[in-house]
Amino acid sequence: MLAESIGQLERFVRLLEDEHEMLLATRVEALLALAEDKTAAVRQLQQSENARAMLLGRAGIDARHGKVTSFIETLPDAGRKAWARYLELAATAQAMNQRNGTFIRDQLRASQQAMAILLANSGPNLYDASGMSSARPSGRLFGRA
């Protein structure tokens, strides 16, 4: 079960790497498809986590991190190494997800600032409802009778 979770986390980390590359290249269409894969991967990871917690609970082992660590210390070397790999991947995934989220937030903020500047400097009605610019403002011009 832990080996399966490690494989799922490795896949999720690859998805996060792909997402970062797509964000840098502004490949929006590809990001939409990737979002579906990420959502499926997160669901799968959550199901594995729930199954592991249930299995540990049936064995009388508290599934919280600190309690599992005590149990992991009783395992053979291979089990401890697998758990260390799992924790390493989980930390990597968390950091990468945070990085991608920060990148998205920063890009959104920059876009919003650019829009605010454009709208503030555009004067009245230089853009129509569809976002198209016009050569001159529509409507009544001041100074004409």
Short mmCIF file of N, CA and C in Angstrom, two decimals, residues 11-89:
data_model
loop_
_atom_site.label_atom_id
_atom_site.label_comp_id
_atom_site.label_asym_id
_atom_site.label_seq_id
_atom_site.Cartn_x
_atom_site.Cartn_y
_atom_site.Cartn_z
N ARG A 11 3.81 10.54 -9.40
CA ARG A 11 3.01 11.01 -10.53
C ARG A 11 2.53 12.43 -10.28
N PHE A 12 2.08 12.70 -9.07
CA PHE A 12 1.59 14.04 -8.74
C PHE A 12 2.71 15.07 -8.84
N VAL A 13 3.90 14.73 -8.38
CA VAL A 13 5.05 15.64 -8.48
C VAL A 13 5.36 15.92 -9.96
N ARG A 14 5.30 14.90 -10.80
CA ARG A 14 5.52 15.11 -12.24
C ARG A 14 4.46 16.06 -12.81
N LEU A 15 3.22 15.89 -12.39
CA LEU A 15 2.16 16.79 -12.85
C LEU A 15 2.43 18.23 -12.42
N LEU A 16 2.92 18.40 -11.19
CA LEU A 16 3.24 19.74 -10.71
C LEU A 16 4.42 20.34 -11.48
N GLU A 17 5.38 19.50 -11.84
CA GLU A 17 6.50 19.97 -12.68
C GLU A 17 5.98 20.41 -14.04
N ASP A 18 5.12 19.59 -14.64
CA ASP A 18 4.53 19.94 -15.94
C ASP A 18 3.74 21.24 -15.84
N GLU A 19 2.98 21.37 -14.76
CA GLU A 19 2.20 22.58 -14.56
C GLU A 19 3.10 23.80 -14.51
N HIS A 20 4.20 23.71 -13.80
CA HIS A 20 5.11 24.85 -13.69
C HIS A 20 5.67 25.23 -15.06
N GLU A 21 6.07 24.24 -15.84
CA GLU A 21 6.59 24.51 -17.19
C GLU A 21 5.52 25.17 -18.05
N MET A 22 4.28 24.70 -17.94
CA MET A 22 3.19 25.28 -18.73
C MET A 22 2.87 26.70 -18.27
N LEU A 23 2.97 26.94 -16.98
CA LEU A 23 2.75 28.29 -16.47
C LEU A 23 3.81 29.26 -17.01
N LEU A 24 5.06 28.82 -17.01
CA LEU A 24 6.14 29.66 -17.51
C LEU A 24 5.98 29.95 -18.99
N ALA A 25 5.49 28.96 -19.74
CA ALA A 25 5.31 29.10 -21.19
C ALA A 25 3.93 29.66 -21.54
N THR A 26 3.11 29.97 -20.55
CA THR A 26 1.74 30.44 -20.72
C THR A 26 0.94 29.59 -21.70
N ARG A 27 1.01 28.29 -21.51
CA ARG A 27 0.26 27.35 -22.33
C ARG A 27 -1.08 27.07 -21.64
N VAL A 28 -2.01 28.00 -21.79
CA VAL A 28 -3.27 27.98 -21.06
C VAL A 28 -4.11 26.75 -21.39
N GLU A 29 -4.22 26.40 -22.67
CA GLU A 29 -5.04 25.25 -23.06
C GLU A 29 -4.52 23.97 -22.42
N ALA A 30 -3.21 23.81 -22.42
CA ALA A 30 -2.61 22.63 -21.81
C ALA A 30 -2.85 22.60 -20.31
N LEU A 31 -2.88 23.77 -19.69
CA LEU A 31 -3.13 23.85 -18.25
C LEU A 31 -4.53 23.35 -17.90
N LEU A 32 -5.48 23.63 -18.77
CA LEU A 32 -6.84 23.17 -18.51
C LEU A 32 -6.91 21.66 -18.47
N ALA A 33 -6.27 20.99 -19.41
CA ALA A 33 -6.26 19.52 -19.41
C ALA A 33 -5.49 18.99 -18.21
N LEU A 34 -4.40 19.65 -17.88
CA LEU A 34 -3.59 19.22 -16.73
C LEU A 34 -4.36 19.35 -15.43
N ALA A 35 -5.21 20.36 -15.33
CA ALA A 35 -5.99 20.56 -14.11
C ALA A 35 -6.88 19.35 -13.83
N GLU A 36 -7.42 18.76 -14.88
CA GLU A 36 -8.23 17.55 -14.70
C GLU A 36 -7.39 16.39 -14.19
N ASP A 37 -6.19 16.24 -14.74
CA ASP A 37 -5.29 15.18 -14.28
C ASP A 37 -4.88 15.39 -12.83
N LYS A 38 -4.61 16.65 -12.47
CA LYS A 38 -4.23 16.96 -11.09
C LYS A 38 -5.36 16.64 -10.12
N THR A 39 -6.58 17.00 -10.50
CA THR A 39 -7.74 16.74 -9.65
C THR A 39 -7.90 15.24 -9.43
N ALA A 40 -7.76 14.46 -10.50
CA ALA A 40 -7.86 13.00 -10.38
C ALA A 40 -6.75 12.45 -9.50
N ALA A 41 -5.54 12.98 -9.65
CA ALA A 41 -4.41 12.51 -8.84
C ALA A 41 -4.63 12.83 -7.37
N VAL A 42 -5.17 13.98 -7.06
CA VAL A 42 -5.43 14.36 -5.67
C VAL A 42 -6.49 13.46 -5.07
N ARG A 43 -7.53 13.17 -5.85
CA ARG A 43 -8.57 12.25 -5.36
C ARG A 43 -7.97 10.88 -5.05
N GLN A 44 -7.13 10.40 -5.93
CA GLN A 44 -6.50 9.09 -5.75
C GLN A 44 -5.61 9.09 -4.50
N LEU A 45 -4.85 10.15 -4.32
CA LEU A 45 -4.00 10.26 -3.13
C LEU A 45 -4.85 10.28 -1.86
N GLN A 46 -5.95 11.00 -1.90
CA GLN A 46 -6.82 11.08 -0.72
C GLN A 46 -7.43 9.72 -0.42
N GLN A 47 -7.84 8.99 -1.44
CA GLN A 47 -8.40 7.65 -1.22
C GLN A 47 -7.35 6.73 -0.61
N SER A 48 -6.11 6.81 -1.09
CA SER A 48 -5.04 5.99 -0.53
C SER A 48 -4.77 6.36 0.92
N GLU A 49 -4.78 7.65 1.20
CA GLU A 49 -4.56 8.12 2.57
C GLU A 49 -5.67 7.63 3.49
N ASN A 50 -6.90 7.71 3.02
CA ASN A 50 -8.03 7.23 3.82
C ASN A 50 -7.92 5.73 4.07
N ALA A 51 -7.56 4.97 3.04
CA ALA A 51 -7.41 3.52 3.18
C ALA A 51 -6.30 3.18 4.16
N ARG A 52 -5.17 3.91 4.08
CA ARG A 52 -4.06 3.66 5.00
C ARG A 52 -4.46 3.98 6.43
N ALA A 53 -5.16 5.10 6.63
CA ALA A 53 -5.60 5.47 7.98
C ALA A 53 -6.56 4.42 8.54
N MET A 54 -7.44 3.90 7.68
CA MET A 54 -8.38 2.88 8.13
C MET A 54 -7.64 1.59 8.49
N LEU A 55 -6.69 1.20 7.68
CA LEU A 55 -5.91 -0.01 7.93
C LEU A 55 -5.12 0.12 9.24
N LEU A 56 -4.49 1.26 9.43
CA LEU A 56 -3.74 1.48 10.65
C LEU A 56 -4.67 1.50 11.87
N GLY A 57 -5.82 2.13 11.69
CA GLY A 57 -6.80 2.18 12.78
C GLY A 57 -7.26 0.79 13.19
N ARG A 58 -7.49 -0.08 12.20
CA ARG A 58 -7.90 -1.46 12.51
C ARG A 58 -6.81 -2.21 13.26
N ALA A 59 -5.55 -1.80 13.02
CA ALA A 59 -4.43 -2.44 13.71
C ALA A 59 -4.16 -1.78 15.06
N GLY A 60 -4.99 -0.78 15.40
CA GLY A 60 -4.82 -0.11 16.68
C GLY A 60 -3.73 0.94 16.68
N ILE A 61 -3.36 1.41 15.50
CA ILE A 61 -2.29 2.41 15.38
C ILE A 61 -2.92 3.75 15.00
N ASP A 62 -2.59 4.77 15.77
CA ASP A 62 -3.09 6.12 15.51
C ASP A 62 -2.45 6.62 14.21
N ALA A 63 -3.27 7.06 13.25
CA ALA A 63 -2.78 7.43 11.92
C ALA A 63 -2.20 8.84 11.85
N ARG A 64 -2.26 9.60 12.95
CA ARG A 64 -1.68 10.94 12.91
C ARG A 64 -0.16 10.84 12.76
N HIS A 65 0.43 11.87 12.17
CA HIS A 65 1.85 11.84 11.80
C HIS A 65 2.77 11.42 12.95
N GLY A 66 2.66 12.06 14.07
CA GLY A 66 3.55 11.74 15.18
C GLY A 66 3.41 10.32 15.67
N LYS A 67 2.20 9.81 15.66
CA LYS A 67 1.94 8.45 16.12
C LYS A 67 2.42 7.43 15.08
N VAL A 68 2.24 7.72 13.80
CA VAL A 68 2.68 6.81 12.75
C VAL A 68 4.20 6.69 12.78
N THR A 69 4.86 7.80 13.08
CA THR A 69 6.33 7.78 13.13
C THR A 69 6.82 6.76 14.15
N SER A 70 6.16 6.69 15.28
CA SER A 70 6.53 5.70 16.30
C SER A 70 6.36 4.28 15.75
N PHE A 71 5.29 4.05 15.03
CA PHE A 71 5.05 2.74 14.43
C PHE A 71 6.09 2.44 13.35
N ILE A 72 6.42 3.44 12.52
CA ILE A 72 7.37 3.24 11.42
C ILE A 72 8.74 2.84 11.96
N GLU A 73 9.10 3.37 13.10
CA GLU A 73 10.40 3.04 13.70
C GLU A 73 10.51 1.56 14.06
N THR A 74 9.39 0.89 14.18
CA THR A 74 9.41 -0.55 14.51
C THR A 74 9.53 -1.43 13.26
N LEU A 75 9.41 -0.82 12.09
CA LEU A 75 9.46 -1.59 10.84
C LEU A 75 10.88 -1.93 10.43
N PRO A 76 11.03 -2.93 9.56
CA PRO A 76 12.35 -3.23 9.01
C PRO A 76 12.87 -2.03 8.20
N ASP A 77 14.13 -2.07 7.87
CA ASP A 77 14.81 -0.97 7.17
C ASP A 77 14.08 -0.58 5.88
N ALA A 78 13.62 -1.53 5.11
CA ALA A 78 12.93 -1.23 3.85
C ALA A 78 11.66 -0.42 4.09
N GLY A 79 10.93 -0.74 5.12
CA GLY A 79 9.71 -0.01 5.47
C GLY A 79 10.01 1.41 5.89
N ARG A 80 11.07 1.58 6.68
CA ARG A 80 11.46 2.93 7.11
C ARG A 80 11.93 3.77 5.92
N LYS A 81 12.67 3.15 5.01
CA LYS A 81 13.13 3.87 3.82
C LYS A 81 11.94 4.27 2.94
N ALA A 82 10.99 3.38 2.79
CA ALA A 82 9.81 3.70 1.99
C ALA A 82 9.04 4.85 2.62
N TRP A 83 8.89 4.84 3.92
CA TRP A 83 8.18 5.92 4.60
C TRP A 83 8.94 7.24 4.43
N ALA A 84 10.26 7.20 4.53
CA ALA A 84 11.07 8.40 4.35
C ALA A 84 10.88 8.94 2.92
N ARG A 85 10.84 8.06 1.96
CA ARG A 85 10.61 8.48 0.57
C ARG A 85 9.23 9.11 0.41
N TYR A 86 8.24 8.51 1.04
CA TYR A 86 6.87 9.04 1.00
C TYR A 86 6.85 10.45 1.58
N LEU A 87 7.46 10.64 2.73
CA LEU A 87 7.48 11.97 3.36
C LEU A 87 8.24 12.98 2.51
N GLU A 88 9.33 12.53 1.89
CA GLU A 88 10.12 13.40 1.01
C GLU A 88 9.27 13.86 -0.18
N LEU A 89 8.58 12.93 -0.80
CA LEU A 89 7.73 13.27 -1.94
C LEU A 89 6.58 14.19 -1.54
#
